[in-house]
PDB file of C-alpha atoms and ligand atoms in Angstrom:
ATOM      1  CA  UNK A   1      79.581  78.416  23.143  1.00 90.00           C
ATOM      2  CA  UNK A   2      80.887  74.940  22.407  1.00 94.00           C
ATOM      3  CA  UNK A   3      79.538  71.811  24.063  1.00 96.00           C
ATOM      4  CA  UNK A   4      82.079  69.010  24.394  1.00 97.00           C
ATOM      5  CA  UNK A   5      81.354  65.497  25.549  1.00 98.00           C
ATOM      6  CA  UNK A   6      83.049  62.163  26.037  1.00 97.00           C
ATOM      7  CA  UNK A   7      82.417  58.890  27.817  1.00 95.00           C
ATOM      8  CA  UNK A   8      84.675  60.060  30.648  1.00 93.00           C
ATOM      9  CA  UNK A   9      87.905  61.935  31.228  1.00 91.00           C
ATOM     10  CA  UNK A  10      89.434  61.552  27.754  1.00 91.00           C
ATOM     11  CA  UNK A  11      87.599  64.493  26.195  1.00 95.00           C
ATOM     12  CA  UNK A  12      89.481  66.748  28.593  1.00 94.00           C
ATOM     13  CA  UNK A  13      92.455  66.349  26.255  1.00 93.00           C
ATOM     14  CA  UNK A  14      90.339  68.230  23.684  1.00 95.00           C
ATOM     15  CA  UNK A  15      89.382  70.807  26.332  1.00 94.00           C
ATOM     16  CA  UNK A  16      93.069  71.328  27.075  1.00 93.00           C
ATOM     17  CA  UNK A  17      93.668  71.942  23.379  1.00 93.00           C
ATOM     18  CA  UNK A  18      90.685  74.317  23.110  1.00 93.00           C
ATOM     19  CA  UNK A  19      91.895  76.318  26.109  1.00 90.00           C
ATOM     20  CA  UNK A  20      95.324  76.721  24.555  1.00 90.00           C
ATOM     21  CA  UNK A  21      94.130  77.409  20.980  1.00 90.00           C
ATOM     22  CA  UNK A  22      91.224  79.709  21.894  1.00 88.00           C
ATOM     23  CA  UNK A  23      91.668  80.974  25.450  1.00 86.00           C
ATOM     24  CA  UNK A  24      88.563  83.155  25.052  1.00 83.00           C
ATOM     25  CA  UNK A  25      86.216  80.338  24.059  1.00 88.00           C
ATOM     26  CA  UNK A  26      83.236  79.495  26.215  1.00 91.00           C
ATOM     27  CA  UNK A  27      82.412  75.841  26.627  1.00 93.00           C
ATOM     28  CA  UNK A  28      80.616  73.259  28.703  1.00 95.00           C
ATOM     29  CA  UNK A  29      81.782  69.675  29.157  1.00 97.00           C
ATOM     30  CA  UNK A  30      80.012  66.444  29.950  1.00 98.00           C
ATOM     31  CA  UNK A  31      81.908  63.271  30.877  1.00 97.00           C
ATOM     32  CA  UNK A  32      79.767  60.165  31.246  1.00 97.00           C
ATOM     33  CA  UNK A  33      81.933  58.859  34.082  1.00 96.00           C
ATOM     34  CA  UNK A  34      79.136  56.636  35.376  1.00 96.00           C
ATOM     35  CA  UNK A  35      78.930  54.610  32.148  1.00 96.00           C
ATOM     36  CA  UNK A  36      82.511  54.673  30.841  1.00 93.00           C
ATOM     37  CA  UNK A  37      83.814  52.783  28.873  1.00 92.00           C
ATOM     38  CA  UNK A  38      81.653  53.081  25.764  1.00 94.00           C
ATOM     39  CA  UNK A  39      84.178  51.360  23.526  1.00 91.00           C
ATOM     40  CA  UNK A  40      83.340  47.806  24.528  1.00 90.00           C
ATOM     41  CA  UNK A  41      79.560  48.262  24.092  1.00 93.00           C
ATOM     42  CA  UNK A  42      77.238  47.500  21.200  1.00 94.00           C
ATOM     43  CA  UNK A  43      76.424  50.053  18.505  1.00 94.00           C
ATOM     44  CA  UNK A  44      72.832  50.453  19.727  1.00 96.00           C
ATOM     45  CA  UNK A  45      73.971  51.172  23.298  1.00 97.00           C
ATOM     46  CA  UNK A  46      76.556  53.701  22.124  1.00 96.00           C
ATOM     47  CA  UNK A  47      73.871  55.460  20.039  1.00 97.00           C
ATOM     48  CA  UNK A  48      71.448  55.487  22.984  1.00 98.00           C
ATOM     49  CA  UNK A  49      74.102  56.978  25.290  1.00 98.00           C
ATOM     50  CA  UNK A  50      75.178  59.574  22.723  1.00 98.00           C
ATOM     51  CA  UNK A  51      71.560  60.736  22.188  1.00 98.00           C
ATOM     52  CA  UNK A  52      71.101  61.086  25.952  1.00 98.00           C
ATOM     53  CA  UNK A  53      74.372  63.044  26.258  1.00 98.00           C
ATOM     54  CA  UNK A  54      73.247  65.456  23.518  1.00 98.00           C
ATOM     55  CA  UNK A  55      69.733  65.932  24.969  1.00 98.00           C
ATOM     56  CA  UNK A  56      71.235  66.735  28.345  1.00 98.00           C
ATOM     57  CA  UNK A  57      73.722  69.298  26.973  1.00 98.00           C
ATOM     58  CA  UNK A  58      71.088  71.092  24.903  1.00 97.00           C
ATOM     59  CA  UNK A  59      68.720  71.220  27.856  1.00 97.00           C
ATOM     60  CA  UNK A  60      71.258  72.515  30.373  1.00 97.00           C
ATOM     61  CA  UNK A  61      72.612  75.269  28.087  1.00 95.00           C
ATOM     62  CA  UNK A  62      70.663  77.215  25.447  1.00 93.00           C
ATOM     63  CA  UNK A  63      73.627  79.154  23.980  1.00 91.00           C
ATOM     64  CA  UNK A  64      75.428  76.211  22.334  1.00 93.00           C
ATOM     65  CA  UNK A  65      76.598  77.097  18.808  1.00 91.00           C
ATOM     66  CA  UNK A  66      78.395  73.811  18.011  1.00 93.00           C
ATOM     67  CA  UNK A  67      79.095  70.434  19.548  1.00 96.00           C
ATOM     68  CA  UNK A  68      82.411  68.620  19.645  1.00 97.00           C
ATOM     69  CA  UNK A  69      82.032  64.888  20.123  1.00 97.00           C
ATOM     70  CA  UNK A  70      85.393  64.426  21.856  1.00 97.00           C
ATOM     71  CA  UNK A  71      85.003  60.656  21.864  1.00 96.00           C
ATOM     72  CA  UNK A  72      86.383  58.457  19.109  1.00 96.00           C
ATOM     73  CA  UNK A  73      83.845  55.758  19.881  1.00 95.00           C
ATOM     74  CA  UNK A  74      80.792  58.014  19.504  1.00 97.00           C
ATOM     75  CA  UNK A  75      82.355  59.824  16.530  1.00 97.00           C
ATOM     76  CA  UNK A  76      82.895  56.587  14.638  1.00 97.00           C
ATOM     77  CA  UNK A  77      79.627  54.897  15.635  1.00 96.00           C
ATOM     78  CA  UNK A  78      76.926  57.519  16.146  1.00 97.00           C
ATOM     79  CA  UNK A  79      77.952  60.816  14.542  1.00 97.00           C
ATOM     80  CA  UNK A  80      75.542  60.544  11.615  1.00 97.00           C
ATOM     81  CA  UNK A  81      72.661  59.660  13.962  1.00 98.00           C
ATOM     82  CA  UNK A  82      73.414  62.757  16.047  1.00 98.00           C
ATOM     83  CA  UNK A  83      73.677  64.942  12.949  1.00 97.00           C
ATOM     84  CA  UNK A  84      70.306  63.638  11.719  1.00 97.00           C
ATOM     85  CA  UNK A  85      68.620  64.278  15.062  1.00 97.00           C
ATOM     86  CA  UNK A  86      69.952  67.688  16.097  1.00 97.00           C
ATOM     87  CA  UNK A  87      69.939  70.886  14.118  1.00 95.00           C
ATOM     88  CA  UNK A  88      73.337  72.442  14.867  1.00 94.00           C
ATOM     89  CA  UNK A  89      76.920  71.810  13.736  1.00 94.00           C
ATOM     90  CA  UNK A  90      78.228  68.598  15.315  1.00 96.00           C
ATOM     91  CA  UNK A  91      81.878  67.646  14.850  1.00 96.00           C
ATOM     92  CA  UNK A  92      83.543  64.321  15.463  1.00 97.00           C
ATOM     93  CA  UNK A  93      87.206  63.434  15.695  1.00 97.00           C
ATOM     94  CA  UNK A  94      87.496  60.984  12.770  1.00 98.00           C
ATOM     95  CA  UNK A  95      87.593  63.309   9.739  1.00 97.00           C
ATOM     96  CA  UNK A  96      90.075  65.861  11.152  1.00 97.00           C
ATOM     97  CA  UNK A  97      92.397  63.145  12.493  1.00 98.00           C
ATOM     98  CA  UNK A  98      92.333  61.184   9.238  1.00 98.00           C
ATOM     99  CA  UNK A  99      93.084  64.361   7.253  1.00 97.00           C
ATOM    100  CA  UNK A 100      96.040  65.198   9.519  1.00 97.00           C
ATOM    101  CA  UNK A 101      97.414  61.647   9.283  1.00 98.00           C
ATOM    102  CA  UNK A 102      97.043  61.501   5.492  1.00 98.00           C
ATOM    103  CA  UNK A 103      98.979  64.786   5.290  1.00 97.00           C
ATOM    104  CA  UNK A 104     101.661  63.636   7.744  1.00 98.00           C
ATOM    105  CA  UNK A 105     102.543  60.189   6.398  1.00 98.00           C
ATOM    106  CA  UNK A 106     105.593  59.996   4.183  1.00 98.00           C
ATOM    107  CA  UNK A 107     105.423  56.302   3.299  1.00 98.00           C
ATOM    108  CA  UNK A 108     101.629  56.206   2.793  1.00 98.00           C
ATOM    109  CA  UNK A 109     101.099  53.798   5.697  1.00 98.00           C
ATOM    110  CA  UNK A 110      98.973  54.936   8.631  1.00 98.00           C
ATOM    111  CA  UNK A 111      98.094  52.976  11.761  1.00 98.00           C
ATOM    112  CA  UNK A 112      94.980  53.580  13.829  1.00 98.00           C
ATOM    113  CA  UNK A 113      94.743  52.592  17.473  1.00 98.00           C
ATOM    114  CA  UNK A 114      91.386  52.994  19.203  1.00 97.00           C
ATOM    115  CA  UNK A 115      88.667  51.247  21.190  1.00 94.00           C
ATOM    116  CA  UNK A 116      87.171  47.962  19.955  1.00 94.00           C
ATOM    117  CA  UNK A 117      83.959  49.717  18.816  1.00 93.00           C
ATOM    118  CA  UNK A 118      85.890  52.344  16.842  1.00 95.00           C
ATOM    119  CA  UNK A 119      88.068  49.768  15.104  1.00 97.00           C
ATOM    120  CA  UNK A 120      85.029  47.538  14.373  1.00 95.00           C
ATOM    121  CA  UNK A 121      83.189  50.515  12.810  1.00 95.00           C
ATOM    122  CA  UNK A 122      85.884  50.837  10.116  1.00 97.00           C
ATOM    123  CA  UNK A 123      85.313  54.626  10.179  1.00 97.00           C
ATOM    124  CA  UNK A 124      88.973  55.670  10.200  1.00 97.00           C
ATOM    125  CA  UNK A 125      89.901  53.244   7.456  1.00 97.00           C
ATOM    126  CA  UNK A 126      87.033  54.469   5.241  1.00 97.00           C
ATOM    127  CA  UNK A 127      87.917  58.115   5.784  1.00 98.00           C
ATOM    128  CA  UNK A 128      91.648  57.580   5.170  1.00 98.00           C
ATOM    129  CA  UNK A 129      90.952  55.709   1.941  1.00 97.00           C
ATOM    130  CA  UNK A 130      88.433  58.359   0.857  1.00 98.00           C
ATOM    131  CA  UNK A 131      91.099  61.049   1.246  1.00 97.00           C
ATOM    132  CA  UNK A 132      93.874  58.957  -0.265  1.00 96.00           C
ATOM    133  CA  UNK A 133      92.789  55.736  -2.012  1.00 97.00           C
ATOM    134  CA  UNK A 134      96.345  54.328  -2.222  1.00 96.00           C
ATOM    135  CA  UNK A 135      96.972  54.552   1.520  1.00 98.00           C
ATOM    136  CA  UNK A 136      97.803  51.437   3.579  1.00 98.00           C
ATOM    137  CA  UNK A 137      95.974  51.262   6.898  1.00 98.00           C
ATOM    138  CA  UNK A 138      96.830  49.062   9.879  1.00 98.00           C
ATOM    139  CA  UNK A 139      94.348  49.032  12.758  1.00 98.00           C
ATOM    140  CA  UNK A 140      94.624  47.769  16.304  1.00 98.00           C
ATOM    141  CA  UNK A 141      92.008  47.801  19.054  1.00 97.00           C
ATOM    142  CA  UNK A 142      93.488  48.571  22.486  1.00 97.00           C
ATOM    143  CA  UNK A 143      90.575  47.925  24.883  1.00 94.00           C
ATOM    144  CA  UNK A 144      92.645  48.079  28.077  1.00 95.00           C
ATOM    145  CA  UNK A 145      93.900  51.620  27.487  1.00 95.00           C
ATOM    146  CA  UNK A 146      90.703  53.427  28.589  1.00 92.00           C
ATOM    147  CA  UNK A 147      90.359  51.554  31.915  1.00 92.00           C
ATOM    148  CA  UNK A 148      94.074  52.104  32.585  1.00 94.00           C
ATOM    149  CA  UNK A 149      93.689  55.862  32.079  1.00 91.00           C
ATOM    150  CA  UNK A 150      90.408  56.083  34.015  1.00 86.00           C
ATOM    151  CA  UNK A 151      92.091  54.269  36.918  1.00 89.00           C
ATOM    152  CA  UNK A 152      95.101  56.567  36.959  1.00 88.00           C
ATOM    153  CA  UNK A 153      97.713  54.211  35.489  1.00 93.00           C
ATOM    154  CA  UNK A 154      99.396  57.173  33.782  1.00 92.00           C
ATOM    155  CA  UNK A 155     102.697  59.013  34.193  1.00 91.00           C
ATOM    156  CA  UNK A 156     104.965  56.151  33.123  1.00 94.00           C
ATOM    157  CA  UNK A 157     103.235  53.366  35.046  1.00 95.00           C
ATOM    158  CA  UNK A 158     105.029  50.041  34.354  1.00 97.00           C
ATOM    159  CA  UNK A 159     101.732  48.167  33.832  1.00 97.00           C
ATOM    160  CA  UNK A 160     100.691  50.636  31.125  1.00 97.00           C
ATOM    161  CA  UNK A 161     104.127  50.360  29.517  1.00 97.00           C
ATOM    162  CA  UNK A 162     103.761  46.579  29.385  1.00 97.00           C
ATOM    163  CA  UNK A 163     100.273  46.771  27.874  1.00 98.00           C
ATOM    164  CA  UNK A 164     101.520  49.319  25.307  1.00 98.00           C
ATOM    165  CA  UNK A 165     104.354  47.037  24.335  1.00 97.00           C
ATOM    166  CA  UNK A 166     101.975  44.091  23.897  1.00 97.00           C
ATOM    167  CA  UNK A 167      99.296  45.977  21.922  1.00 98.00           C
ATOM    168  CA  UNK A 168     101.643  48.057  19.810  1.00 98.00           C
ATOM    169  CA  UNK A 169     104.165  45.459  18.687  1.00 98.00           C
ATOM    170  CA  UNK A 170     102.153  44.612  15.522  1.00 97.00           C
ATOM    171  CA  UNK A 171     101.771  48.327  14.806  1.00 98.00           C
ATOM    172  CA  UNK A 172     105.523  48.835  15.087  1.00 97.00           C
ATOM    173  CA  UNK A 173     106.180  45.781  12.900  1.00 97.00           C
ATOM    174  CA  UNK A 174     103.662  46.964  10.281  1.00 98.00           C
ATOM    175  CA  UNK A 175     105.984  49.755   9.142  1.00 97.00           C
ATOM    176  CA  UNK A 176     103.400  52.538   9.510  1.00 98.00           C
ATOM    177  CA  UNK A 177     105.178  55.877   9.937  1.00 98.00           C
ATOM    178  CA  UNK A 178     102.135  57.666  11.367  1.00 98.00           C
ATOM    179  CA  UNK A 179      99.675  56.522  14.020  1.00 98.00           C
ATOM    180  CA  UNK A 180      96.315  58.058  14.863  1.00 98.00           C
ATOM    181  CA  UNK A 181      95.458  58.078  18.557  1.00 97.00           C
ATOM    182  CA  UNK A 182      91.848  57.336  17.648  1.00 96.00           C
ATOM    183  CA  UNK A 183      90.554  57.588  21.192  1.00 95.00           C
ATOM    184  CA  UNK A 184      90.689  60.829  23.146  1.00 93.00           C
ATOM    185  CA  UNK A 185      91.923  59.040  26.264  1.00 93.00           C
ATOM    186  CA  UNK A 186      95.155  58.004  24.558  1.00 95.00           C
ATOM    187  CA  UNK A 187      97.028  61.352  24.701  1.00 94.00           C
ATOM    188  CA  UNK A 188      97.037  60.796  28.462  1.00 93.00           C
ATOM    189  CA  UNK A 189      99.445  57.897  27.893  1.00 96.00           C
ATOM    190  CA  UNK A 190     101.132  59.472  24.900  1.00 96.00           C
ATOM    191  CA  UNK A 191     104.665  59.056  26.271  1.00 97.00           C
ATOM    192  CA  UNK A 192     104.158  55.341  26.882  1.00 97.00           C
ATOM    193  CA  UNK A 193     102.704  54.920  23.369  1.00 98.00           C
ATOM    194  CA  UNK A 194     105.579  56.916  21.845  1.00 98.00           C
ATOM    195  CA  UNK A 195     108.103  54.700  23.639  1.00 97.00           C
ATOM    196  CA  UNK A 196     106.537  51.589  22.067  1.00 97.00           C
ATOM    197  CA  UNK A 197     106.419  53.239  18.610  1.00 98.00           C
ATOM    198  CA  UNK A 198     109.801  54.927  18.159  1.00 97.00           C
ATOM    199  CA  UNK A 199     110.047  57.232  15.158  1.00 97.00           C
ATOM    200  CA  UNK A 200     106.296  57.110  14.480  1.00 98.00           C
ATOM    201  CA  UNK A 201     104.391  60.414  14.166  1.00 98.00           C
ATOM    202  CA  UNK A 202     101.440  60.412  16.575  1.00 98.00           C
ATOM    203  CA  UNK A 203      98.229  62.229  15.628  1.00 98.00           C
ATOM    204  CA  UNK A 204      96.023  63.392  18.504  1.00 97.00           C
ATOM    205  CA  UNK A 205      92.429  63.038  17.250  1.00 96.00           C
ATOM    206  CA  UNK A 206      90.917  65.364  19.868  1.00 95.00           C
ATOM    207  CA  UNK A 207      93.431  68.125  19.157  1.00 95.00           C
ATOM    208  CA  UNK A 208      92.797  67.885  15.407  1.00 96.00           C
ATOM    209  CA  UNK A 209      89.032  68.076  16.007  1.00 96.00           C
ATOM    210  CA  UNK A 210      89.439  71.239  18.070  1.00 95.00           C
ATOM    211  CA  UNK A 211      91.091  72.921  15.076  1.00 93.00           C
ATOM    212  CA  UNK A 212      88.026  71.954  12.993  1.00 91.00           C
ATOM    213  CA  UNK A 213      85.519  73.316  15.489  1.00 90.00           C
ATOM    214  CA  UNK A 214      87.450  76.528  16.248  1.00 87.00           C
ATOM    215  CA  UNK A 215      85.786  78.598  13.485  1.00 85.00           C
ATOM    216  CA  UNK A 216      82.425  77.881  15.137  1.00 81.00           C
ATOM    217  CA  UNK A 217      83.445  79.590  18.352  1.00 77.00           C
ATOM    218  CA  UNK A 218      81.797  83.005  18.034  1.00 68.00           C
ATOM    219  CA  UNK A 219      84.520  85.653  17.721  1.00 61.00           C
ATOM    220  CA  UNK A 220      82.591  88.015  19.934  1.00 57.00           C
ATOM    221  CA  UNK A 221      80.738  86.481  22.817  1.00 61.00           C
ATOM    222  CA  UNK A 222      80.530  87.091  26.452  1.00 68.00           C
ATOM    223  CA  UNK A 223      83.038  84.702  28.041  1.00 73.00           C
ATOM    224  CA  UNK A 224      81.115  82.457  30.407  1.00 84.00           C
ATOM    225  CA  UNK A 225      82.916  80.385  33.013  1.00 86.00           C
ATOM    226  CA  UNK A 226      83.159  76.776  31.836  1.00 91.00           C
ATOM    227  CA  UNK A 227      80.816  74.259  33.412  1.00 93.00           C
ATOM    228  CA  UNK A 228      81.667  70.585  33.854  1.00 96.00           C
ATOM    229  CA  UNK A 229      79.126  67.827  34.310  1.00 97.00           C
ATOM    230  CA  UNK A 230      79.655  64.153  35.101  1.00 98.00           C
ATOM    231  CA  UNK A 231      77.388  61.177  35.737  1.00 98.00           C
ATOM    232  CA  UNK A 232      79.477  59.839  38.658  1.00 97.00           C
ATOM    233  CA  UNK A 233      82.278  60.741  41.079  1.00 95.00           C
ATOM    234  CA  UNK A 234      82.556  64.530  40.643  1.00 95.00           C
ATOM    235  CA  UNK A 235      85.422  64.696  43.146  1.00 93.00           C
ATOM    236  CA  UNK A 236      87.527  62.197  41.185  1.00 91.00           C
ATOM    237  CA  UNK A 237      86.836  64.149  38.016  1.00 92.00           C
ATOM    238  CA  UNK A 238      87.826  67.435  39.694  1.00 92.00           C
ATOM    239  CA  UNK A 239      91.117  65.965  40.915  1.00 88.00           C
ATOM    240  CA  UNK A 240      91.942  64.678  37.451  1.00 87.00           C
ATOM    241  CA  UNK A 241      90.864  67.856  35.643  1.00 91.00           C
ATOM    242  CA  UNK A 242      92.884  70.128  37.919  1.00 87.00           C
ATOM    243  CA  UNK A 243      95.985  68.016  37.269  1.00 83.00           C
ATOM    244  CA  UNK A 244      95.418  67.994  33.511  1.00 87.00           C
ATOM    245  CA  UNK A 245      94.196  71.543  32.983  1.00 88.00           C
ATOM    246  CA  UNK A 246      96.486  73.283  35.435  1.00 82.00           C
ATOM    247  CA  UNK A 247      96.429  75.512  38.460  1.00 63.00           C
ATOM    248  CA  UNK A 248      93.885  77.932  37.061  1.00 69.00           C
ATOM    249  CA  UNK A 249      91.250  75.197  37.029  1.00 73.00           C
ATOM    250  CA  UNK A 250      88.840  76.289  39.717  1.00 78.00           C
ATOM    251  CA  UNK A 251      85.591  74.788  38.512  1.00 82.00           C
ATOM    252  CA  UNK A 252      83.411  72.245  40.239  1.00 89.00           C
ATOM    253  CA  UNK A 253      81.928  69.223  38.507  1.00 94.00           C
ATOM    254  CA  UNK A 254      78.143  68.958  38.714  1.00 96.00           C
ATOM    255  CA  UNK A 255      76.470  65.557  39.009  1.00 97.00           C
ATOM    256  CA  UNK A 256      73.872  64.610  36.356  1.00 97.00           C
ATOM    257  CA  UNK A 257      71.356  61.776  36.291  1.00 97.00           C
ATOM    258  CA  UNK A 258      71.987  61.029  32.611  1.00 98.00           C
ATOM    259  CA  UNK A 259      69.509  58.122  32.455  1.00 97.00           C
ATOM    260  CA  UNK A 260      66.702  60.705  32.723  1.00 96.00           C
ATOM    261  CA  UNK A 261      67.462  62.122  29.269  1.00 96.00           C
TER     262      UNK A 261
HETATM  263  N1  DGL B 301      87.482  58.739  24.884  1.00 90.93           N
HETATM  264  C1  DGL B 301      86.669  57.682  24.325  1.00 90.93           C
HETATM  265  C2  DGL B 301      87.043  57.471  22.867  1.00 90.93           C
HETATM  266  O1  DGL B 301      87.602  58.350  22.290  1.00 90.93           O
HETATM  267  C3  DGL B 301      86.795  56.473  25.165  1.00 90.93           C
HETATM  268  C4  DGL B 301      85.837  55.407  24.760  1.00 90.93           C
HETATM  269  C5  DGL B 301      85.400  54.511  25.826  1.00 90.93           C
HETATM  270  O2  DGL B 301      84.743  54.996  26.742  1.00 90.93           O
HETATM  271  O3  DGL B 301      85.668  53.315  25.725  1.00 90.93           O
HETATM  272  O4  DGL B 301      86.800  56.473  22.244  1.00 90.93           O
END
C-alpha cells in the first residue's frame, strides 16, 4: 500500500495518475487542508509539518510499503529529513520530474515554476545540473497559484489566466522549451499555464513521481478501498476529489487533528 500526502488538494493529481497507471494499487491519502499553503512558510515549519504528516500516516495504517510525497514544497525542503527519520522507501517529486525534463528538452533550457519555498531551496536546479551539467535553468516562484487552485479559480478562470500571464512572461521570454510544473497543484491549471507558454513542453512532477513509485506497489496484495484524510473541511475536499477523480469516487474524507502528531 502506498501512502500519499500533500499540503492540500494538489497531491490528488498524483492520485489521479496512480489510479490510471495502476488501477489495482491500494493507497491512502492525507491532505493538510487546515494548514495549506506550505510553500510560503519557513523551512523549519515545513519540516515540522512533514514529520507530523508522516507520523500520522504510519500510525493510521500499518501496511504502508512506500510513501509518495506528492508535494513539491516538502520534496524540495524536507525529503532528506523524512528519509533519515523513517525506515521505508520515501519518494519525492523532484528527481523524477528533473529526469523527465532533462530527457525532454531539445535546446537544453528548462524552466521550473513552483512555490516560493521550492524555488528558494534550489532543489530542482541542483538536480537538473547533476543530471546534465550544461543545462540552462530558469526558475520562477508563483506563490498565488496554490491559493487560486485551493479556492476553485480553475477551469479557465480569467483571474487565473491574468496571473499566469504575469508570472509566466519571463519564463516565455527566457526561451526554455520545457517547463517543470514543480508543484502538484499546478496540473489543475495546466491549460491556463499552457496558454501562457505556447510551444513549451510541460512536465507534471506528480505524474513523473508516480512512475517512480509504481514498482513499490506490491504486485499481489489485497486491494483495500482507498482512505482519504484531511485536517479541515472534509466536505470541500470530497466535492473537489469527486470532480477530479471521476464518478467512481465514492469515498469519504476523514478529519484528522494533525497537530497531535
Ligand atoms: N502541492 C504543494 C506543492 O507541490 C503545494 C504547496 C503549498 O502548499 O504551498 O508544492
